[in-house]
Amino acid sequence: MGLRARHVAHVAEDVRKARLEAASNVISAANRSKVDAVVLAGDIFEHNVVEDRVVHAVIKVLAGSRAPVYILPGNHDALTPDAVFRRASWKQRPEHITVLEGNAAVPIPNTDAVLLPAPLRQKKGMKDPTAGWEGASSLDVIRIGVAHGSLRIEGKHAADDFPIALDAAARAGLDYLALGHWHGQYIHDGRTAYSGAHETTKFGEAGSGQALLVELSSRGAEPRLEPIATGALTWRTVALDLSQGHAPEVAGARELVAQLARPERALLRILTTGLSSEDASSGLEAFRDELQGRGLLHVVIEREDVPRAKAEGRLADIAGSSSLVSSLLEGLSRPAAPGPGVTPEPVRLAARELLSALVMEVWK
Amino acid sequence: MILRRLCVQHFRCFRSPVELQGLGTGIHVIHAPNETGKSSLILAVARALFDRHSTKDREMHLLRPWQTKLSPRVTLEFETGGKRYRLEKAFLDGASSVLDEWTGSRFERLADSQEADALVRGFLVSSVPGNGVTKVGNWGLARLLWLNQSAARYDLPGLDTPLKARLLETVGVAALSNEEQSLLHAMERAYRRFFTPKAGKRVAGSDLEREGARVRELREEAARLTQRLAEIEQLASESMDLGQKQCLLAEERSAHEQQLASLHERIAEEEKLEQQAALREKDVERQRKEWQALDQKQRALLALQQKIAQQEGLRARNEPALKEAQGRVRRAEDGAREARERHKAQQGEVELAEQRVERGRLLEDARASLEAQRKLDALVKQGTRVETGVENARRKAAALKALPDTEVKRAEEVERKLTQALDRLAAQGVEVSFTAESPQRIEWEAQGHTTPHKLTREGQKVFKGVRAGSLRIMGVGEVRVRTAAEEIGKLEAEVEKHRKDLARRLHEHGVDDVVGLRAAWQSQQAVLQELSKYEEARSQFLEDHKVESVEVLREQQREQARKTGTLSAQLNLSREELQTHPFPELKALTEELKARRQEVKVRDKAREEAEGALRTTEQHLKVVTQGRNSAQAAAQALGLELKTQLNTLGLSLEELGAEVARAEAELLRLENMVKGLRAQLPGPEARATFARKRLQDTLERIGGEEKKNQEERIRAQALLEQAAADGLYSRHCEAEEKLALAEASYQRLETRAQAAERLRAMSQAWQDQVNQTFVAPIEEELHARLAYIRGGGRPERLHLDAEFSEARLQTAEGPWPLEGFSWGMREQTLFALRLALGELLARKGPRPEPQLVVLDDALVNTDAARHQRALEVIESAGDSLQILILTAFPERYRTLRGVKEFDLKALASVTATVR
């Protein structure tokens, strides 16, 4: 909670509210499934300095859970002296909400299962937080590890990102290892899994906006994992290839948007590629206006298309009769070779666009 | 366009109509003195061509003749585009404008009113006038080709868009279309949204600037909040470190407390031994004090005894020295008395010598005074002689009548002219020659004078140089001759005039002829030279003796006599006795006095030495006496004190020595006992008390650190809680999100600004290229004319900007603005530019036609050589242009060939007379 949303800055507050809503979805799903416990594997809060307003809002959501709630301090809300979990406001929480502050096993009431927590006490660390569990293998109960960090998968972890051994569950004799940190849901070997962030945080974040319903029937039994959708917002990316003109591509995107159940809860990223014509900019801008008119929460156009070097249509006709226009178009037709004093490409494109607009306005 | 006919009426000084006819291509010089309407004539043409006939501007009212309500009227006939037109224009009351076209046989109406005004303006590419009269800036081609009398005559004409288009067309460069001009304006507008036009700086208060300021503000805010967050995190980290440290301190404290408990037994044993040693140390201290007191007393009494012996010895040693000192004092007193007497006797000798020297000096002064008086007597006599000579010469000069040299020269000049006139008269006048066949008496009468002559046989008499005369031959008759030639009469009058003039001058100075006058002048010069000689001698005399007059010398003579009298009185001698009195040698007297004084000094020194010796011996005697007396008194006092102290002790000196030895032995014994007890105790740092003190200090330090640690932890916790309560994180999120939005917005604007800047740069480069194509041929034409006028092979080229608003001469030192050159150079440049543009428009482009060039008082600052070359340039331009030269100096243009001259004043007066 308390996400910093620079990338969608002008709907940042909406995105933050949606995250609380998604948290409510998690609790509602848990209540519906009559779970024995709700385990939150870290980073409940974005930062330890979030204000009490956020703390109270989270407590209010979690208080709705009928099952006990276990919260592991992650790297964002590490158990430091300033930890949000040490705050007076947090201490006002209901009794069934427990912070896993120590490494000792915590029994889950009314079950024969215990939680083996590995709370984080700092923001970064090179030590495997699950390393201390190896001595706890003598317990003859369902053992559920709860940790926060990155599995040691090549290319998916950093050295100081609390790397967790791939066989951590087996070494500690765990029935299930609940992991937090990665936003996308990821199941490693049937006993180790990231449930994923309960709400998507940015475009292109696959597997987020979910929770995992885990069923452990007995000690040693294979866990049954069921993904539960919890996200409150829809984050979509649409790629448009403008080489064949923008109109057909825009039409396709329009159909896609029409299928959205709740456009007011949708965030759309339009990514353009290919060679674009003179009227592509105006067409895209008109499409953006249309989408915003239809109530989409957020629309962003990311231009990666390249304008055609040669003028076309009316502009080409004008250039044919005006040496001034043809000379300026020629000067802006293609990117300059890199070097000092050369016009940056975005400026060249903007100058080309401005020229086109001014010419059309004068010769209308 | 050229003018064919021009008629102006009711326009400033032209109350009556003035008309110029027969105008065409070529050079026309319209001349008239100042303030007779030359510039008004050109202004009338301009008002007719460019102003709306309906204008009621105040300036138009000022065109009315002085104190009239007459309406200015102008009629022009002109040719343009191969056609001939007539424009009749009246302003103010009865304003009208009529344009007719020549059809081959007569003028037919083409347009009137506003339409006629607009058509005429169009012929000259004149832009639409604003309110009031048309400014020179809107005079179209006339702005380029007319060099008027105005404040701006030394400025470049400047180009507006239509004029530039016309010149572009003339030099064969395509002009910008309206759309292209609009596009350039649009690009400029886009640029100026972000940048200032000249300096290219960001426009203050623009969206870009505002957004930039906002980004900076937000960046600062975000950085501040980030910094605060980092501080909070640092605080948390420190707080954690403090907690760990607190634990370590507690452990350390516990260990030290255990060590402290185990030290108690050792401390009790060490304290017992310490008490025993302390008691013995007190005994030692008491014994040491006793021994030290006895020992000190013994030492003091022995020292007293020794001092008494020393004083007795001193007194005994002083007795012989005392006797010897007394003897020395007596001898010194005798010596001093003798020296004083000798000194006094020598002083008497010196006084006598001083008196002799003083009298000798007075005699010396008296002798010098007598000598000076003799010299002054001689000088006074000589001066009196010179003064007498001056007075005599001055009296002679005063008796003369003034005859200046100029007067003599004038008389000689008159005589020379008379002689010349007579010679001419003799040569040109009537000549009568009479030869007598027998002796005859004849009379010749001319000019009222009759002169008789006697002639012998064959005698001849010639009379000449007269206009008329009468020769009477006695007994024969009278022959009268005369001539009517006017010149002879004039010569006679001239001769008579000179003769009278000469006679008057000679009469004034009482001489008969010019030779006599010259002799009188020379005689006068001789007297004046004599006077000058005497005056020079007197000046030389006074200068030699450095006085202003002889009277000053006489005064000096009287003063000197008084001085000599005073000196003889002082010497008690009469003046006669003084002259014969022997004078002693002053130098010998002075030498004697010096010798006497030297001797006194020697005696004085001897006296002082003797008195000094006496004082020294007396002082020595006093010191020796005091030494003996004080030694005797000290020995007595010390002996008394020794006896008193021994009586107080009740011991003799020997008994006191035995008592000191006993006390010392007891002290040694007690010290050995203390050493034995101390040997049983461990060293100071090994003692339990020392360890206890160290532990207590450590515990105290740990307690302090724990307290400080705790305080810091509480403070850190409070700050952390405060940060959360302040919503620091939310504010940080919000600031960063706002910053992201502002940065995106700023980046969009920045890209737009750079795009506008890029477009402007490209369009300016394109325009520069076009301008270069357009300006180059004009510069070439201008350079050809200007270089010729400047002469001397001046190679510097003049560069114009594309708007004709700036010109720079390319000199060896770099480009130099035209404003930096002389007025002459500037007017020649602007003159050459007019002719260059006129000839380009007349000969090149798709619409070549003759052009009217007006030169109103041009080249007023140009020197003669350049002016002559400028005339040649005008002459060569006369083939294709109509050049109207308005000047008050027509003679400057007389050398031009094929010129039509118009005397404006004459034209104006003729029409006025006719009316």
PDB file of N, CA and C in Angstrom, chain B residues 343-397:
ATOM      1  N   HIS B 343      93.223  81.442  35.184  1.00  0.00           N
ATOM      2  CA  HIS B 343      92.108  81.573  34.239  1.00  0.00           C
ATOM      3  C   HIS B 343      91.544  82.995  34.217  1.00  0.00           C
ATOM      4  N   LYS B 344      91.450  83.593  35.419  1.00  0.00           N
ATOM      5  CA  LYS B 344      90.895  84.948  35.548  1.00  0.00           C
ATOM      6  C   LYS B 344      91.797  85.955  34.860  1.00  0.00           C
ATOM      7  N   ALA B 345      93.137  85.841  35.044  1.00  0.00           N
ATOM      8  CA  ALA B 345      94.099  86.746  34.425  1.00  0.00           C
ATOM      9  C   ALA B 345      94.004  86.670  32.913  1.00  0.00           C
ATOM     10  N   GLN B 346      93.850  85.521  32.353  1.00  0.00           N
ATOM     11  CA  GLN B 346      93.805  85.346  30.907  1.00  0.00           C
ATOM     12  C   GLN B 346      92.538  85.958  30.313  1.00  0.00           C
ATOM     13  N   GLN B 347      91.433  85.933  31.029  1.00  0.00           N
ATOM     14  CA  GLN B 347      90.181  86.530  30.560  1.00  0.00           C
ATOM     15  C   GLN B 347      90.305  88.036  30.368  1.00  0.00           C
ATOM     16  N   GLY B 348      91.075  88.730  31.277  1.00  0.00           N
ATOM     17  CA  GLY B 348      91.338  90.163  31.138  1.00  0.00           C
ATOM     18  C   GLY B 348      92.052  90.455  29.830  1.00  0.00           C
ATOM     19  N   GLU B 349      93.022  89.634  29.440  1.00  0.00           N
ATOM     20  CA  GLU B 349      93.775  89.798  28.192  1.00  0.00           C
ATOM     21  C   GLU B 349      92.826  89.718  26.985  1.00  0.00           C
ATOM     22  N   VAL B 350      91.919  88.847  27.036  1.00  0.00           N
ATOM     23  CA  VAL B 350      90.976  88.631  25.913  1.00  0.00           C
ATOM     24  C   VAL B 350      90.092  89.861  25.714  1.00  0.00           C
ATOM     25  N   GLU B 351      89.624  90.468  26.789  1.00  0.00           N
ATOM     26  CA  GLU B 351      88.753  91.643  26.680  1.00  0.00           C
ATOM     27  C   GLU B 351      89.461  92.793  25.985  1.00  0.00           C
ATOM     28  N   LEU B 352      90.775  93.035  26.344  1.00  0.00           N
ATOM     29  CA  LEU B 352      91.555  94.087  25.697  1.00  0.00           C
ATOM     30  C   LEU B 352      91.677  93.816  24.207  1.00  0.00           C
ATOM     31  N   ALA B 353      91.954  92.605  23.822  1.00  0.00           N
ATOM     32  CA  ALA B 353      92.107  92.240  22.395  1.00  0.00           C
ATOM     33  C   ALA B 353      90.800  92.459  21.653  1.00  0.00           C
ATOM     34  N   GLU B 354      89.648  92.181  22.255  1.00  0.00           N
ATOM     35  CA  GLU B 354      88.351  92.361  21.601  1.00  0.00           C
ATOM     36  C   GLU B 354      88.087  93.832  21.314  1.00  0.00           C
ATOM     37  N   GLN B 355      88.488  94.727  22.265  1.00  0.00           N
ATOM     38  CA  GLN B 355      88.310  96.170  22.057  1.00  0.00           C
ATOM     39  C   GLN B 355      89.121  96.626  20.852  1.00  0.00           C
ATOM     40  N   ARG B 356      90.385  96.143  20.727  1.00  0.00           N
ATOM     41  CA  ARG B 356      91.244  96.540  19.610  1.00  0.00           C
ATOM     42  C   ARG B 356      90.630  96.080  18.274  1.00  0.00           C
ATOM     43  N   VAL B 357      90.087  94.905  18.241  1.00  0.00           N
ATOM     44  CA  VAL B 357      89.496  94.374  17.007  1.00  0.00           C
ATOM     45  C   VAL B 357      88.266  95.195  16.604  1.00  0.00           C
ATOM     46  N   GLU B 358      87.468  95.616  17.574  1.00  0.00           N
ATOM     47  CA  GLU B 358      86.247  96.376  17.286  1.00  0.00           C
ATOM     48  C   GLU B 358      86.585  97.712  16.640  1.00  0.00           C
ATOM     49  N   ARG B 359      87.615  98.419  17.170  1.00  0.00           N
ATOM     50  CA  ARG B 359      88.023  99.702  16.598  1.00  0.00           C
ATOM     51  C   ARG B 359      88.585  99.483  15.191  1.00  0.00           C
ATOM     52  N   GLY B 360      89.344  98.433  15.049  1.00  0.00           N
ATOM     53  CA  GLY B 360      89.887  98.118  13.716  1.00  0.00           C
ATOM     54  C   GLY B 360      88.771  97.928  12.710  1.00  0.00           C
ATOM     55  N   ARG B 361      87.668  97.260  13.088  1.00  0.00           N
ATOM     56  CA  ARG B 361      86.538  97.024  12.173  1.00  0.00           C
ATOM     57  C   ARG B 361      85.888  98.341  11.767  1.00  0.00           C
ATOM     58  N   LEU B 362      85.709  99.253  12.763  1.00  0.00           N
ATOM     59  CA  LEU B 362      85.091 100.544  12.460  1.00  0.00           C
ATOM     60  C   LEU B 362      85.943 101.318  11.472  1.00  0.00           C
ATOM     61  N   LEU B 363      87.270 101.316  11.663  1.00  0.00           N
ATOM     62  CA  LEU B 363      88.168 102.008  10.751  1.00  0.00           C
ATOM     63  C   LEU B 363      88.071 101.386   9.352  1.00  0.00           C
ATOM     64  N   GLU B 364      87.962 100.087   9.282  1.00  0.00           N
ATOM     65  CA  GLU B 364      87.856  99.383   7.990  1.00  0.00           C
ATOM     66  C   GLU B 364      86.580  99.831   7.265  1.00  0.00           C
ATOM     67  N   ASP B 365      85.449  99.893   8.015  1.00  0.00           N
ATOM     68  CA  ASP B 365      84.177 100.322   7.429  1.00  0.00           C
ATOM     69  C   ASP B 365      84.270 101.760   6.942  1.00  0.00           C
ATOM     70  N   ALA B 366      84.941 102.623   7.744  1.00  0.00           N
ATOM     71  CA  ALA B 366      85.067 104.028   7.381  1.00  0.00           C
ATOM     72  C   ALA B 366      85.857 104.158   6.087  1.00  0.00           C
ATOM     73  N   ARG B 367      86.938 103.386   5.947  1.00  0.00           N
ATOM     74  CA  ARG B 367      87.745 103.448   4.728  1.00  0.00           C
ATOM     75  C   ARG B 367      86.904 103.026   3.516  1.00  0.00           C
ATOM     76  N   ALA B 368      86.143 101.940   3.667  1.00  0.00           N
ATOM     77  CA  ALA B 368      85.287 101.456   2.554  1.00  0.00           C
ATOM     78  C   ALA B 368      84.226 102.485   2.200  1.00  0.00           C
ATOM     79  N   SER B 369      83.667 103.163   3.234  1.00  0.00           N
ATOM     80  CA  SER B 369      82.637 104.154   3.016  1.00  0.00           C
ATOM     81  C   SER B 369      83.194 105.340   2.234  1.00  0.00           C
ATOM     82  N   LEU B 370      84.408 105.777   2.572  1.00  0.00           N
ATOM     83  CA  LEU B 370      85.045 106.890   1.859  1.00  0.00           C
ATOM     84  C   LEU B 370      85.252 106.521   0.395  1.00  0.00           C
ATOM     85  N   GLU B 371      85.678 105.286   0.127  1.00  0.00           N
ATOM     86  CA  GLU B 371      85.932 104.814  -1.237  1.00  0.00           C
ATOM     87  C   GLU B 371      84.637 104.797  -2.050  1.00  0.00           C
ATOM     88  N   ALA B 372      83.589 104.303  -1.435  1.00  0.00           N
ATOM     89  CA  ALA B 372      82.290 104.217  -2.116  1.00  0.00           C
ATOM     90  C   ALA B 372      81.777 105.606  -2.455  1.00  0.00           C
ATOM     91  N   GLN B 373      82.018 106.558  -1.539  1.00  0.00           N
ATOM     92  CA  GLN B 373      81.543 107.923  -1.782  1.00  0.00           C
ATOM     93  C   GLN B 373      82.267 108.534  -2.973  1.00  0.00           C
ATOM     94  N   ARG B 374      83.561 108.266  -3.065  1.00  0.00           N
ATOM     95  CA  ARG B 374      84.336 108.803  -4.199  1.00  0.00           C
ATOM     96  C   ARG B 374      83.756 108.234  -5.523  1.00  0.00           C
ATOM     97  N   LYS B 375      83.450 106.954  -5.540  1.00  0.00           N
ATOM     98  CA  LYS B 375      82.939 106.336  -6.760  1.00  0.00           C
ATOM     99  C   LYS B 375      81.584 106.928  -7.136  1.00  0.00           C
ATOM    100  N   LEU B 376      80.725 107.122  -6.156  1.00  0.00           N
ATOM    101  CA  LEU B 376      79.410 107.673  -6.430  1.00  0.00           C
ATOM    102  C   LEU B 376      79.497 109.087  -6.979  1.00  0.00           C
ATOM    103  N   ASP B 377      80.456 109.895  -6.459  1.00  0.00           N
ATOM    104  CA  ASP B 377      80.634 111.257  -6.955  1.00  0.00           C
ATOM    105  C   ASP B 377      80.927 111.228  -8.447  1.00  0.00           C
ATOM    106  N   ALA B 378      81.851 110.319  -8.846  1.00  0.00           N
ATOM    107  CA  ALA B 378      82.235 110.232 -10.266  1.00  0.00           C
ATOM    108  C   ALA B 378      81.043 109.815 -11.117  1.00  0.00           C
ATOM    109  N   LEU B 379      80.260 108.838 -10.639  1.00  0.00           N
ATOM    110  CA  LEU B 379      79.113 108.345 -11.404  1.00  0.00           C
ATOM    111  C   LEU B 379      78.059 109.434 -11.588  1.00  0.00           C
ATOM    112  N   VAL B 380      77.802 110.187 -10.536  1.00  0.00           N
ATOM    113  CA  VAL B 380      76.796 111.249 -10.603  1.00  0.00           C
ATOM    114  C   VAL B 380      77.192 112.275 -11.654  1.00  0.00           C
ATOM    115  N   LYS B 381      78.500 112.568 -11.694  1.00  0.00           N
ATOM    116  CA  LYS B 381      78.988 113.546 -12.664  1.00  0.00           C
ATOM    117  C   LYS B 381      78.759 113.009 -14.084  1.00  0.00           C
ATOM    118  N   GLN B 382      79.125 111.756 -14.308  1.00  0.00           N
ATOM    119  CA  GLN B 382      78.970 111.154 -15.636  1.00  0.00           C
ATOM    120  C   GLN B 382      77.505 111.113 -16.052  1.00  0.00           C
ATOM    121  N   GLY B 383      76.617 110.718 -15.130  1.00  0.00           N
ATOM    122  CA  GLY B 383      75.181 110.621 -15.403  1.00  0.00           C
ATOM    123  C   GLY B 383      74.610 111.970 -15.764  1.00  0.00           C
ATOM    124  N   THR B 384      75.040 112.998 -15.078  1.00  0.00           N
ATOM    125  CA  THR B 384      74.529 114.346 -15.341  1.00  0.00           C
ATOM    126  C   THR B 384      74.878 114.761 -16.764  1.00  0.00           C
ATOM    127  N   ARG B 385      76.111 114.378 -17.203  1.00  0.00           N
ATOM    128  CA  ARG B 385      76.533 114.710 -18.573  1.00  0.00           C
ATOM    129  C   ARG B 385      75.602 114.021 -19.599  1.00  0.00           C
ATOM    130  N   VAL B 386      75.342 112.777 -19.428  1.00  0.00           N
ATOM    131  CA  VAL B 386      74.518 112.024 -20.388  1.00  0.00           C
ATOM    132  C   VAL B 386      73.097 112.590 -20.423  1.00  0.00           C
ATOM    133  N   GLU B 387      72.567 112.904 -19.278  1.00  0.00           N
ATOM    134  CA  GLU B 387      71.200 113.424 -19.200  1.00  0.00           C
ATOM    135  C   GLU B 387      71.070 114.740 -19.946  1.00  0.00           C
ATOM    136  N   THR B 388      72.104 115.589 -19.791  1.00  0.00           N
ATOM    137  CA  THR B 388      72.118 116.890 -20.479  1.00  0.00           C
ATOM    138  C   THR B 388      72.067 116.661 -21.990  1.00  0.00           C
ATOM    139  N   GLY B 389      72.876 115.705 -22.517  1.00  0.00           N
ATOM    140  CA  GLY B 389      72.881 115.391 -23.954  1.00  0.00           C
ATOM    141  C   GLY B 389      71.507 114.978 -24.432  1.00  0.00           C
ATOM    142  N   VAL B 390      70.816 114.123 -23.668  1.00  0.00           N
ATOM    143  CA  VAL B 390      69.483 113.651 -24.043  1.00  0.00           C
ATOM    144  C   VAL B 390      68.525 114.829 -24.144  1.00  0.00           C
ATOM    145  N   GLU B 391      68.573 115.712 -23.149  1.00  0.00           N
ATOM    146  CA  GLU B 391      67.662 116.853 -23.119  1.00  0.00           C
ATOM    147  C   GLU B 391      67.853 117.736 -24.336  1.00  0.00           C
ATOM    148  N   ASN B 392      69.133 118.016 -24.693  1.00  0.00           N
ATOM    149  CA  ASN B 392      69.426 118.864 -25.848  1.00  0.00           C
ATOM    150  C   ASN B 392      68.867 118.229 -27.127  1.00  0.00           C
ATOM    151  N   ALA B 393      69.138 116.915 -27.322  1.00  0.00           N
ATOM    152  CA  ALA B 393      68.668 116.225 -28.540  1.00  0.00           C
ATOM    153  C   ALA B 393      67.150 116.224 -28.598  1.00  0.00           C
ATOM    154  N   ARG B 394      66.521 116.037 -27.457  1.00  0.00           N
ATOM    155  CA  ARG B 394      65.061 115.994 -27.419  1.00  0.00           C
ATOM    156  C   ARG B 394      64.477 117.361 -27.830  1.00  0.00           C
ATOM    157  N   ARG B 395      65.122 118.462 -27.347  1.00  0.00           N
ATOM    158  CA  ARG B 395      64.638 119.802 -27.714  1.00  0.00           C
ATOM    159  C   ARG B 395      64.720 119.992 -29.222  1.00  0.00           C
ATOM    160  N   LYS B 396      65.845 119.493 -29.848  1.00  0.00           N
ATOM    161  CA  LYS B 396      66.006 119.618 -31.296  1.00  0.00           C
ATOM    162  C   LYS B 396      64.908 118.857 -32.032  1.00  0.00           C
ATOM    163  N   ALA B 397      64.684 117.672 -31.597  1.00  0.00           N
ATOM    164  CA  ALA B 397      63.669 116.820 -32.266  1.00  0.00           C
ATOM    165  C   ALA B 397      62.281 117.443 -32.156  1.00  0.00           C
TER     166      ALA B 397
END
